[in-house]
mmCIF file of C-alpha atoms and ligand atoms in Angstrom:
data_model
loop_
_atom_site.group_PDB
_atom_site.id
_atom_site.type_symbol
_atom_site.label_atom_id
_atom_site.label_comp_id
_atom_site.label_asym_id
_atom_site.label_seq_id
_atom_site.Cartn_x
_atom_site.Cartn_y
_atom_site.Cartn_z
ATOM 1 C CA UNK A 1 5.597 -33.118 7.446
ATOM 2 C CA UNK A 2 5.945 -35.967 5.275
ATOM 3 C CA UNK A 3 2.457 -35.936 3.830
ATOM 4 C CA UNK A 4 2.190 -34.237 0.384
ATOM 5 C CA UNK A 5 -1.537 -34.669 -0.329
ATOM 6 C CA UNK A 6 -4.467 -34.372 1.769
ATOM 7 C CA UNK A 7 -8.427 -34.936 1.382
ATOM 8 C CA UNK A 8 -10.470 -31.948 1.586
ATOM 9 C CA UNK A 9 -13.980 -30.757 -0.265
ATOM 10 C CA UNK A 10 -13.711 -28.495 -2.835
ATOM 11 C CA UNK A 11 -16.240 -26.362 -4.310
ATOM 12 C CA UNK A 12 -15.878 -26.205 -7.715
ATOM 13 C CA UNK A 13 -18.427 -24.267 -9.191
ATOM 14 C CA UNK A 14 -22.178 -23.927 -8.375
ATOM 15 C CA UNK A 15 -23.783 -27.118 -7.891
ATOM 16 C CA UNK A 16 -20.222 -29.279 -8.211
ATOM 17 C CA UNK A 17 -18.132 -30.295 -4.895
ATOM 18 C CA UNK A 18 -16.354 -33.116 -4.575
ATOM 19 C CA UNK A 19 -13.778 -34.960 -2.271
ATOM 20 C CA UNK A 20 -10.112 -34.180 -3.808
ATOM 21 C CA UNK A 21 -6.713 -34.830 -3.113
ATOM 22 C CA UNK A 22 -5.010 -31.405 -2.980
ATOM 23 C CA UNK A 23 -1.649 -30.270 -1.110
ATOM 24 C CA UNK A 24 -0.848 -30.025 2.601
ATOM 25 C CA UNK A 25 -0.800 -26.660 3.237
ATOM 26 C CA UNK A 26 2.569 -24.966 4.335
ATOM 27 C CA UNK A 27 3.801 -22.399 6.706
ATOM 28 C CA UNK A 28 3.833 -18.978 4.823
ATOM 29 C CA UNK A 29 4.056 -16.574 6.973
ATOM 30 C CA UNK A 30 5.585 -16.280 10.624
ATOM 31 C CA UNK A 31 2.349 -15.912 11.871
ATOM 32 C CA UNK A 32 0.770 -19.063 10.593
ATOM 33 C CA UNK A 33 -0.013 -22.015 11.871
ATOM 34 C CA UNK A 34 -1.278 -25.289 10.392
ATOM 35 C CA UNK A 35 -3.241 -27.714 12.560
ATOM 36 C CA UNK A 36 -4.727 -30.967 11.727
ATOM 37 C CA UNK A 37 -8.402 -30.955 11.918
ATOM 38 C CA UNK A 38 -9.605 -33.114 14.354
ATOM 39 C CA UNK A 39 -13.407 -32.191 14.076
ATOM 40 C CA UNK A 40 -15.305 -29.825 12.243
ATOM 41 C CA UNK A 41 -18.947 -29.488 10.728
ATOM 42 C CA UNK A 42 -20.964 -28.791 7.700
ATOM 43 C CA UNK A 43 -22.798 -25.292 7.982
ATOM 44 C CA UNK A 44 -25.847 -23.779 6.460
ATOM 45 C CA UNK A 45 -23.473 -21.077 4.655
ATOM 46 C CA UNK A 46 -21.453 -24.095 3.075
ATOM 47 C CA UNK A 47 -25.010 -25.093 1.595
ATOM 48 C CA UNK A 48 -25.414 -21.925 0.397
ATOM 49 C CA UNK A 49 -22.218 -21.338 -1.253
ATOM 50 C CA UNK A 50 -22.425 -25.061 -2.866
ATOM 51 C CA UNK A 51 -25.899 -24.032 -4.339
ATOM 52 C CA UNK A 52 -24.411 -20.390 -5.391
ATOM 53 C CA UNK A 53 -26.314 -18.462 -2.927
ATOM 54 C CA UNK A 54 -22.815 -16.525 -2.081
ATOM 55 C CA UNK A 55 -21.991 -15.479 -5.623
ATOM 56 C CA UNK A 56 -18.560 -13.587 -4.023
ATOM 57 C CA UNK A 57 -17.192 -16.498 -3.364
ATOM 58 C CA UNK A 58 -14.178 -17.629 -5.582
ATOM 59 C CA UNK A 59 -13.361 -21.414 -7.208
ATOM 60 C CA UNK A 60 -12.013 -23.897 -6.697
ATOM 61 C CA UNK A 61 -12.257 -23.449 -2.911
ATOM 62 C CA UNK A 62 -12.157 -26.008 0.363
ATOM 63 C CA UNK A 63 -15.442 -25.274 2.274
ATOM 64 C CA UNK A 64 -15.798 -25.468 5.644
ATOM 65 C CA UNK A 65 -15.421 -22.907 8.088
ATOM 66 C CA UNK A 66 -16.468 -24.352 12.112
ATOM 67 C CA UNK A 67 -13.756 -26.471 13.315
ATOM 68 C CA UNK A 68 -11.370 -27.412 16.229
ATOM 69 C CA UNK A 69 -7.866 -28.543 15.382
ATOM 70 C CA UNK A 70 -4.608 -30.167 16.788
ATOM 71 C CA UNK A 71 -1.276 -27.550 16.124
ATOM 72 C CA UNK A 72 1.062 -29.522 13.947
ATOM 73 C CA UNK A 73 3.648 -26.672 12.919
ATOM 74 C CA UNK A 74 3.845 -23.075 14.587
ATOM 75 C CA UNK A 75 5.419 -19.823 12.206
ATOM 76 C CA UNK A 76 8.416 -18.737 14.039
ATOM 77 C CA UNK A 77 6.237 -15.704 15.505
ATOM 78 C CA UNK A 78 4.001 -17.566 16.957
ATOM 79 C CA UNK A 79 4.363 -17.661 20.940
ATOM 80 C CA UNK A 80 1.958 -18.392 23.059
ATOM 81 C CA UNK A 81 1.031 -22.058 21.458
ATOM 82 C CA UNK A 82 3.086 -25.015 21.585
ATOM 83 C CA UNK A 83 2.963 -28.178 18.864
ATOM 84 C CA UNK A 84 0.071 -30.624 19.978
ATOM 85 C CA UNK A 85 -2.075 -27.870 21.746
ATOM 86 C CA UNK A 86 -5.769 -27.701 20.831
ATOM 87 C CA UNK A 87 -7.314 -25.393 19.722
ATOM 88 C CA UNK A 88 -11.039 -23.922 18.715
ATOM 89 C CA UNK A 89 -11.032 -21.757 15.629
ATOM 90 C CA UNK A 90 -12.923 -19.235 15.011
ATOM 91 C CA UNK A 91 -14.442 -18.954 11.358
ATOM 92 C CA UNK A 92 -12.644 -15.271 10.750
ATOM 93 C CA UNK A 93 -9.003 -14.991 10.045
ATOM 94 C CA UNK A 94 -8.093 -11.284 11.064
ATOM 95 C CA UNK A 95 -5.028 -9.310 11.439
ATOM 96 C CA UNK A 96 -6.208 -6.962 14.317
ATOM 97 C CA UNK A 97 -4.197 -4.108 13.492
ATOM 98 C CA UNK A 98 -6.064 -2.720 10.308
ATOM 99 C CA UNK A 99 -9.384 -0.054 10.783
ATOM 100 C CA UNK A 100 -11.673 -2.203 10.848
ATOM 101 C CA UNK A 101 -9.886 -4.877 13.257
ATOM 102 C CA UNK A 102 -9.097 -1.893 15.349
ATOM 103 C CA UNK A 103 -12.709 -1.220 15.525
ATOM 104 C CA UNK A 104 -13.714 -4.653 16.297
ATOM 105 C CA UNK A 105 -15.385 -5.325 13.036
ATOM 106 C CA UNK A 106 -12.906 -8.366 12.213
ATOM 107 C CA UNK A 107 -14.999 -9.828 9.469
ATOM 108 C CA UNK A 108 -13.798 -6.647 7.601
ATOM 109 C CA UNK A 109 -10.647 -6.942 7.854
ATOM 110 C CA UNK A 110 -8.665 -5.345 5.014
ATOM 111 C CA UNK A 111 -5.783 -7.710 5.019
ATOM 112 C CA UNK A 112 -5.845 -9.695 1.345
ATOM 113 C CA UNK A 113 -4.851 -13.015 3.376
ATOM 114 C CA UNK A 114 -7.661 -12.703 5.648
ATOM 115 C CA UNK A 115 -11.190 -13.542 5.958
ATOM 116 C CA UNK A 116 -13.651 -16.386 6.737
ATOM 117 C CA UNK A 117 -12.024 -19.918 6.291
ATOM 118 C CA UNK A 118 -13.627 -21.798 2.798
ATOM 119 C CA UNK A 119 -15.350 -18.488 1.962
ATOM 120 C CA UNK A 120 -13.213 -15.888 1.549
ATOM 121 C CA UNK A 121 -9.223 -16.031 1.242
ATOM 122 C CA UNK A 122 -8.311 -18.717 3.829
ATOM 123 C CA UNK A 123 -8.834 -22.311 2.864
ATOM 124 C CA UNK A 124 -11.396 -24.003 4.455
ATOM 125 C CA UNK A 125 -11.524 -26.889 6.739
ATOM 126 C CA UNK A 126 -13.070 -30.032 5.965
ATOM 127 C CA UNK A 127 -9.957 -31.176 5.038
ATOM 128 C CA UNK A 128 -7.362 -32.888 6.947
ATOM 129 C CA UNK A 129 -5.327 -29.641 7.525
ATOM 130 C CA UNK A 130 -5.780 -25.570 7.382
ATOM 131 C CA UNK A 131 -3.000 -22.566 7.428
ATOM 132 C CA UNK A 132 -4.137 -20.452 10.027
ATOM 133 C CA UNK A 133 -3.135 -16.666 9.043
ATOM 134 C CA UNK A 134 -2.408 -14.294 12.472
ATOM 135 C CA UNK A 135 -2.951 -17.638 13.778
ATOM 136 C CA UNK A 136 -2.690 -16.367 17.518
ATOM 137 C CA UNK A 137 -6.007 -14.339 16.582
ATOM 138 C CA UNK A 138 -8.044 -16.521 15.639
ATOM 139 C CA UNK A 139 -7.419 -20.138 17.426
ATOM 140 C CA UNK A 140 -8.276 -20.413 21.249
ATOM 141 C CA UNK A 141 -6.793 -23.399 23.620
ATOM 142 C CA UNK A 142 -9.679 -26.137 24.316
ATOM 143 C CA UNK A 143 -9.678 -26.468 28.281
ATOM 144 C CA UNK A 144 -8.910 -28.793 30.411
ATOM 145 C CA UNK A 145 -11.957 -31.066 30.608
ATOM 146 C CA UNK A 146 -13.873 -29.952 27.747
ATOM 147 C CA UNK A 147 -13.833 -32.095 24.299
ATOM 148 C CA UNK A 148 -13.694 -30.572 20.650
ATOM 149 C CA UNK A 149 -17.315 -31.174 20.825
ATOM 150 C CA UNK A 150 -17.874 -29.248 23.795
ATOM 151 C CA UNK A 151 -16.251 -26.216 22.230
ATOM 152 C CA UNK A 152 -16.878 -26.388 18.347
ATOM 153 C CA UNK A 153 -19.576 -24.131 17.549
ATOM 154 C CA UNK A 154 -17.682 -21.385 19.543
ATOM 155 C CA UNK A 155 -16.031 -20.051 16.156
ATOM 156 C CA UNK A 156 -19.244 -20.320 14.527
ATOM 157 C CA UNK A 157 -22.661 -20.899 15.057
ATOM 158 C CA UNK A 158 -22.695 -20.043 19.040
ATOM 159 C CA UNK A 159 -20.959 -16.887 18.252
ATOM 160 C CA UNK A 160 -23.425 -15.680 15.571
ATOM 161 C CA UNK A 161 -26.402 -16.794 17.981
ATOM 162 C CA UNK A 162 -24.473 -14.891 20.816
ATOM 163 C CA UNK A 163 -24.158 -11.777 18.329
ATOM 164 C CA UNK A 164 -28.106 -11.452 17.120
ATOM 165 C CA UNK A 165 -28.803 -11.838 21.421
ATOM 166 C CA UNK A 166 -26.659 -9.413 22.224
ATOM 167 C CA UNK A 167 -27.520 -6.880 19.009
ATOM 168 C CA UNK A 168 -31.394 -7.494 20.466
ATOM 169 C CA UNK A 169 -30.139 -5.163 23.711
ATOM 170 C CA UNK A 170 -32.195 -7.815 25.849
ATOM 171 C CA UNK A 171 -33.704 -6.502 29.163
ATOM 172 C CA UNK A 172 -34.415 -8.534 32.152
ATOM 173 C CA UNK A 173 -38.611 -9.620 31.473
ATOM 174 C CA UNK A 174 -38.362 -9.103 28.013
ATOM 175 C CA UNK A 175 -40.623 -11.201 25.669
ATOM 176 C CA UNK A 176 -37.996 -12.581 23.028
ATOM 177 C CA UNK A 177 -39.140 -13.959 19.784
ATOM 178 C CA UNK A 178 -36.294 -16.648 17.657
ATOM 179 C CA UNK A 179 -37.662 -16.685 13.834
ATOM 180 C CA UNK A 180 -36.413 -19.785 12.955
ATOM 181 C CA UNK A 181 -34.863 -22.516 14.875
ATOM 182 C CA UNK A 182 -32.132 -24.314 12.951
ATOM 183 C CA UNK A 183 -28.587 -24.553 14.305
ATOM 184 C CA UNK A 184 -28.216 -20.587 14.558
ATOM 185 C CA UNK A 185 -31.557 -19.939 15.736
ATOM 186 C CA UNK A 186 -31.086 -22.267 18.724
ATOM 187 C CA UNK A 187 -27.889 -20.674 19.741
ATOM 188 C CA UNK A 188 -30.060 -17.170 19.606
ATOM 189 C CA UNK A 189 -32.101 -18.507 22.011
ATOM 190 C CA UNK A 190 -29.453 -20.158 24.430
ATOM 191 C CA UNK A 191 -27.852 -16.953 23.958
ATOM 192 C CA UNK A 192 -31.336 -14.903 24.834
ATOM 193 C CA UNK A 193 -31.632 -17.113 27.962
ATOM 194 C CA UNK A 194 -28.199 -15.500 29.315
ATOM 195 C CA UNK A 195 -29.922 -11.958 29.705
ATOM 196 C CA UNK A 196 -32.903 -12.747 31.709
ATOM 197 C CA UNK A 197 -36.195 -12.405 29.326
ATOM 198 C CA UNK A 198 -39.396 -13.732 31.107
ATOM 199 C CA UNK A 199 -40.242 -16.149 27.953
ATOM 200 C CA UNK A 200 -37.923 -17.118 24.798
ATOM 201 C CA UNK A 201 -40.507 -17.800 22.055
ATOM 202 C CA UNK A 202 -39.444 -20.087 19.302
ATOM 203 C CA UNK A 203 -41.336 -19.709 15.885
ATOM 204 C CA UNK A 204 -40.395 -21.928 12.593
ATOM 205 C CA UNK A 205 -42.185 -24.258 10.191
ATOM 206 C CA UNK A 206 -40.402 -27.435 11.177
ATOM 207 C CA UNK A 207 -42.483 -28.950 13.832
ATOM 208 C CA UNK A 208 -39.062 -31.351 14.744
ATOM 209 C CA UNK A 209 -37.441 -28.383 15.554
ATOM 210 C CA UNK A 210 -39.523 -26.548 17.106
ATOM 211 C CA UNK A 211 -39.800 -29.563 19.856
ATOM 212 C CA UNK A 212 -36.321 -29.724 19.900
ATOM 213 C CA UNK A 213 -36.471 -26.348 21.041
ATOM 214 C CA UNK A 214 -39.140 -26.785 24.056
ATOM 215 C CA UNK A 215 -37.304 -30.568 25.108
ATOM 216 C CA UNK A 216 -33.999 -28.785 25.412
ATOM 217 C CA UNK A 217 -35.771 -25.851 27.591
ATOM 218 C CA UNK A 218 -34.339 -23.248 25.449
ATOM 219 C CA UNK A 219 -37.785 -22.032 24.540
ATOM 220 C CA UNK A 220 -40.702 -21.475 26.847
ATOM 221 C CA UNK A 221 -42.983 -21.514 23.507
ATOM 222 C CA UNK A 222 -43.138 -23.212 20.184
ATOM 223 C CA UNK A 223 -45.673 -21.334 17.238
ATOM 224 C CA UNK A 224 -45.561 -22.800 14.355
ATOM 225 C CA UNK A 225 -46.897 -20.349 11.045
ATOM 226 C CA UNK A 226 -48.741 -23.625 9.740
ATOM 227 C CA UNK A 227 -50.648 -23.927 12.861
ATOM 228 C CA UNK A 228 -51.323 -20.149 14.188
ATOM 229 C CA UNK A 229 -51.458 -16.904 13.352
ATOM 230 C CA UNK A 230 -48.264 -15.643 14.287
ATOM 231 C CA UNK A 231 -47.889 -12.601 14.973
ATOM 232 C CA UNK A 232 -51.796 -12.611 16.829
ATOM 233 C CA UNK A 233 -50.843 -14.737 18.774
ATOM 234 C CA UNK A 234 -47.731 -12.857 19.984
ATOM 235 C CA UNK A 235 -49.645 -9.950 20.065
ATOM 236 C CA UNK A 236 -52.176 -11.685 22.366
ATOM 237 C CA UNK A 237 -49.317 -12.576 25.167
ATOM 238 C CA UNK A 238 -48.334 -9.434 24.927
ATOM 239 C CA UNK A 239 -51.210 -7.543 25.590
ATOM 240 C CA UNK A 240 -51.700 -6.163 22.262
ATOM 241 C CA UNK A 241 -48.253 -4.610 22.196
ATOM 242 C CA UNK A 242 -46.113 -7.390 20.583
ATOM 243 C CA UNK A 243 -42.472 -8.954 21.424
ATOM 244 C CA UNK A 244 -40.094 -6.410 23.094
ATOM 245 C CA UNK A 245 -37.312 -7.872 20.910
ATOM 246 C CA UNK A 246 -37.391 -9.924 18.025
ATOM 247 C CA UNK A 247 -34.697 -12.460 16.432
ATOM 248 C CA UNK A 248 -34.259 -13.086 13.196
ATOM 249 C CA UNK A 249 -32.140 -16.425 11.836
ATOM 250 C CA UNK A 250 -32.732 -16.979 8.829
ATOM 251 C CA UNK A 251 -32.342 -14.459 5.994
ATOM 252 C CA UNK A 252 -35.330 -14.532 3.869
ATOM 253 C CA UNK A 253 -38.551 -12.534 3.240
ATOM 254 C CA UNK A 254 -41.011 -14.255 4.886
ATOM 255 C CA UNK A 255 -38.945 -14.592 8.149
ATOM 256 C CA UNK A 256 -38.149 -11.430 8.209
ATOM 257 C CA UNK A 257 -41.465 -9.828 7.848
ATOM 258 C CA UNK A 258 -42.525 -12.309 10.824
ATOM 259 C CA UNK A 259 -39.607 -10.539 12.631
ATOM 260 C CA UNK A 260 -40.873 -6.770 11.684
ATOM 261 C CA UNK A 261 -44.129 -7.652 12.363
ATOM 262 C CA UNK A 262 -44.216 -9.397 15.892
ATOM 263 C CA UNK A 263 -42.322 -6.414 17.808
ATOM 264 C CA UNK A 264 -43.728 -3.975 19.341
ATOM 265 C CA UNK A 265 -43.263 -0.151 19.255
ATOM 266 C CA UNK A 266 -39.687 0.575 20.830
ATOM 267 C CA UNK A 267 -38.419 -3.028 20.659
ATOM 268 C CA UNK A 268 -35.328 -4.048 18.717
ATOM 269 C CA UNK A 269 -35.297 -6.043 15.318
ATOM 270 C CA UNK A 270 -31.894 -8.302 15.337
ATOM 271 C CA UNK A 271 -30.940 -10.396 12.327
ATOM 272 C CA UNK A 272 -28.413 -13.106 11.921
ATOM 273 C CA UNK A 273 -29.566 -14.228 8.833
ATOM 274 C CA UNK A 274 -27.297 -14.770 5.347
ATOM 275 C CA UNK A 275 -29.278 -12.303 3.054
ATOM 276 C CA UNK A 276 -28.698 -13.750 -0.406
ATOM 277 C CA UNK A 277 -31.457 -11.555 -2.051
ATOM 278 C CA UNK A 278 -33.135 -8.405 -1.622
ATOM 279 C CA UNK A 279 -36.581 -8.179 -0.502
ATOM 280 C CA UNK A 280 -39.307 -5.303 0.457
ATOM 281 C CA UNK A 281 -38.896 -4.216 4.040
ATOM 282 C CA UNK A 282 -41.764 -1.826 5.347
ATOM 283 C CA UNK A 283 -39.502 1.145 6.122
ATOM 284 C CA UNK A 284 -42.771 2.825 6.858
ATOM 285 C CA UNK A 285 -43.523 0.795 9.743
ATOM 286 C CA UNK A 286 -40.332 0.712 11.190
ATOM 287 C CA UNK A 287 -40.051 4.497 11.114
ATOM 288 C CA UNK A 288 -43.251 4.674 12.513
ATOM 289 C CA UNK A 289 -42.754 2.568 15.436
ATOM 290 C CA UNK A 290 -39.457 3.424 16.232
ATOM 291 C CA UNK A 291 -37.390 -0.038 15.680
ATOM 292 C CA UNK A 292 -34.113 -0.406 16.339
ATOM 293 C CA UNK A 293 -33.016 -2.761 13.270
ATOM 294 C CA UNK A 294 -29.504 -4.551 13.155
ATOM 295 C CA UNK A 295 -27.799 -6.876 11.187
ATOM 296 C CA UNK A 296 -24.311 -8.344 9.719
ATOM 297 C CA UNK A 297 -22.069 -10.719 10.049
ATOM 298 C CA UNK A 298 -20.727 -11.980 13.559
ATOM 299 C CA UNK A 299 -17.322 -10.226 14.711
ATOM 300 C CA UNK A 300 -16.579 -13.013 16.373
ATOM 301 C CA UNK A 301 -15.279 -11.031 19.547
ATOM 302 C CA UNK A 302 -16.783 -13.455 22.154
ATOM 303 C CA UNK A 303 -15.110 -16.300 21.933
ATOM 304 C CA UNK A 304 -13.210 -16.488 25.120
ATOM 305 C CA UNK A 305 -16.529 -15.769 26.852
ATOM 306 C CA UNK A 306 -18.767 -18.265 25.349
ATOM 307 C CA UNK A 307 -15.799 -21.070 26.167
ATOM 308 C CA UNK A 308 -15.852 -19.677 29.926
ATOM 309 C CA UNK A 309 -19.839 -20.173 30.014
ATOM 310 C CA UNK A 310 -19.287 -23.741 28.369
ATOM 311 C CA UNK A 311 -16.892 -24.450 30.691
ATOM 312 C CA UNK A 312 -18.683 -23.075 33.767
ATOM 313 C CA UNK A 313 -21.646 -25.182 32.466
ATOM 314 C CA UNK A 314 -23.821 -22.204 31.553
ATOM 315 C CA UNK A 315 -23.817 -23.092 28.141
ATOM 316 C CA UNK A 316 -24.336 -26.387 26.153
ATOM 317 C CA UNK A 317 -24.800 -26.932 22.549
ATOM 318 C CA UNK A 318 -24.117 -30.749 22.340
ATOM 319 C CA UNK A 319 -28.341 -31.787 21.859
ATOM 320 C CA UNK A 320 -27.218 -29.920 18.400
ATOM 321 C CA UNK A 321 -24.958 -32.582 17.334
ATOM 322 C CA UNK A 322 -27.316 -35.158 16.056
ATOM 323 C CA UNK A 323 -25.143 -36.899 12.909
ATOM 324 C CA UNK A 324 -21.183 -37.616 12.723
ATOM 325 C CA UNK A 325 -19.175 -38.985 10.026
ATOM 326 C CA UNK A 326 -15.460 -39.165 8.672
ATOM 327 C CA UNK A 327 -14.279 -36.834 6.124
ATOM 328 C CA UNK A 328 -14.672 -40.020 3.757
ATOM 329 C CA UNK A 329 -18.798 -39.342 3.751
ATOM 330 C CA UNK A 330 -18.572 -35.891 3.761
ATOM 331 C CA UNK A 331 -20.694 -35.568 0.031
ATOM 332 C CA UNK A 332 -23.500 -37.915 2.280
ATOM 333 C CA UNK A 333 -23.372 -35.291 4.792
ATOM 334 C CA UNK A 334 -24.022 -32.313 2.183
ATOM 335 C CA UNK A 335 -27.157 -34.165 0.970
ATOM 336 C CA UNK A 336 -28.365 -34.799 4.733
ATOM 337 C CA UNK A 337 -27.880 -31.838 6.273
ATOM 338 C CA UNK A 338 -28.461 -29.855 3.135
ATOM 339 C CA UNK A 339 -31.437 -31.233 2.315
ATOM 340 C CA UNK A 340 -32.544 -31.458 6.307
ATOM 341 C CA UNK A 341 -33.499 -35.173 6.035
ATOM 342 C CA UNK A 342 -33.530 -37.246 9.127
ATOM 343 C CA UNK A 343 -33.801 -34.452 11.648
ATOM 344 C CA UNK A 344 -30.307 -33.803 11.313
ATOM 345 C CA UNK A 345 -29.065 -30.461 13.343
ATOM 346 C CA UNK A 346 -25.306 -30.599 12.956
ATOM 347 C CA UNK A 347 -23.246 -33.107 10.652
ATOM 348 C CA UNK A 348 -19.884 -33.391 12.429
ATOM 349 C CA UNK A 349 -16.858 -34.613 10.197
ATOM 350 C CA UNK A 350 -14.488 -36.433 11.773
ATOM 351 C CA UNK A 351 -11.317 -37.280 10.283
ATOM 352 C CA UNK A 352 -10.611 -39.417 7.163
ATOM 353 C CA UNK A 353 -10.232 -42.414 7.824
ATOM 354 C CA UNK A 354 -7.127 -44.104 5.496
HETATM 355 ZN ZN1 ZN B 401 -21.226 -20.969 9.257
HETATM 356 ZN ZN1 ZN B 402 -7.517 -6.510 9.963
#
């Protein structure tokens, strides 16, 4: 390629990001492949890393990690992808031949090259190009019909929503209870809606949301804490038992406890949310009414599935796209999104514009 430099965010150190010029990435491997981003977004994790919530993470690094992309240059192993196919990327690079590939736990994957894109080892992508290590793992073709932002939160945010629905063991009739509804907590509960509860309850502070939520029909109920007693009035729909299985998208204490303390004896505790700190967790309680608790991050093994549901219009996540910029504005997008002003839900970045 004849372009030497590209734009792309890096993350600098706590607090510091800004919009660089940095080099195109190259082929290293046989199984790499480099594609030109043609749309990706800003995520709540990026926030957190840019505020040094993820304290792991290593600088200077290009963010971004949810993104579709146009194949510019294939590694001579790759096979089944041609130059100009596009593709949907999911956030983990993984070698699938290591334990914990080979056990389906892809996010840890051993290989030094691998990991989540602008967190871990691979370069992130709000830039105008990524390396894709084990490319042919990780990047899925965009069908026929569908546009990048049909598909884009497939790598991401869908998957993770997918992950905490699917960790809740959901039974047909179940009362299911989404602690907060942001981005991820919004795919929980289009996710929820795939395994036949009788009533997706939404719960978060932000009263925008929250009627997002009930527009969009992916919640039969709104409760918002500054309103209502919570967890009474689950209990009272519930006739006295509380939710069968409760959500959790956030990562923080007082979402959490919300979480423990809505379900009911039996029922299933799933959390998607980014723990940055440790917190008190009544143990006690949990022993005592046998909860099923899980947690961690998204494998990302449903990819192909979630595009088959978009595709077969089971599944659409476009009401989430409410703000859309080039690459140029990304630091505007940071402080919007970031800061949630001006109801934004997802800031898509678009390509810079020269
Ligand atoms: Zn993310
Ligand atoms: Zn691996």
């Amino acid at each position: 390629m004849s372009q030497e430099t590209m734009k792309a965010l890096v993350y600098h150190e706590p607090g510091k990001i800004s919009l660089d010029d940095v080099p195109v990435p190259k082929i290293s491997a046989p199984t790499d492949v480099i594609v030109k981003v043609t749309l990706s977004t800003i995520c709540g994790s990026d926030i957190h890393i840019y505020q040094g919530g993820l304290s792991d993470v290593k600088y200077p690094k290009i963010l971004g990690h949810e993104f579709c992309g146009e194949i510019i240059e294939l590694g001579t192993a790759v096979e089944d992808f041609k130059v100009g196919d596009r593709v949907a990327v999911s956030c983990l690079a993984y070698c699938g031949e290591c334990f914990f590939c080979q056990e389906g736990f892809y996010a840890h994957c051993t290989e030094p090259t691998c990991g989540c894109f602008g967190v871990y080892a691979p370069e992130g992508c709000q830039a105008e190009f990524v390396r894709l290590p084990y490319a042919e793992k990780c990047m899925y073709k965009i069908p026929e019909g569908l546009t990048e932002e049909d598909v884009l939160f497939v790598g991401d945010i869908l998957s993770t929503g997918y992950y905490g629905a699917e960790r809740a063991m959901i039974q047909t009739g179940d009362v299911v209870v989404v602690v907060g509804a942001g981005p991820v907590g919004m795919c929980a509960m289009i996710s929820a809606g795939l395994f036949g509860p009788s009533q997706i309850i939404a719960v978060d502070t932000n009263q925008s949301r929250l009627d997002v939520a009930l527009k969009e029909g992916i919640a039969d109920l709104a409760l918002n804490p500054k309103d209502i007693d919570v967890i009474a009035k689950i209990k009272e729909l519930t006739e006295g038992r509380g939710a069968d299985r409760t959500i959790e998208a956030v990562g923080v204490s007082p979402t959490m406890d919300l979480a423990v303390g809505a379900v009911r004896s039996g029922g299933v505790v799933s959390t998607i949310g980014v723990f940055e700190k440790s917190f008190e967790l009544h143990l006690e309680r949990l022993w005592a009414m046998n909860i099923y608790l899980s947690m961690g991050f998204v494998p990302m093994n449903r990819v192909p599935q979630l595009i088959k549901l978009i595709e077969k219009g089971k599944i659409n996540t476009n009401f989430l796209i409410t703000h859309r910029a080039p690459l140029n504005d990304i630091l505007k997008g940071y402080d919007i999104f970031g800061n949630k002003k001006d109801n934004c839900l997802k800031w898509l970045v678009t390509p810079y514009v020269r």
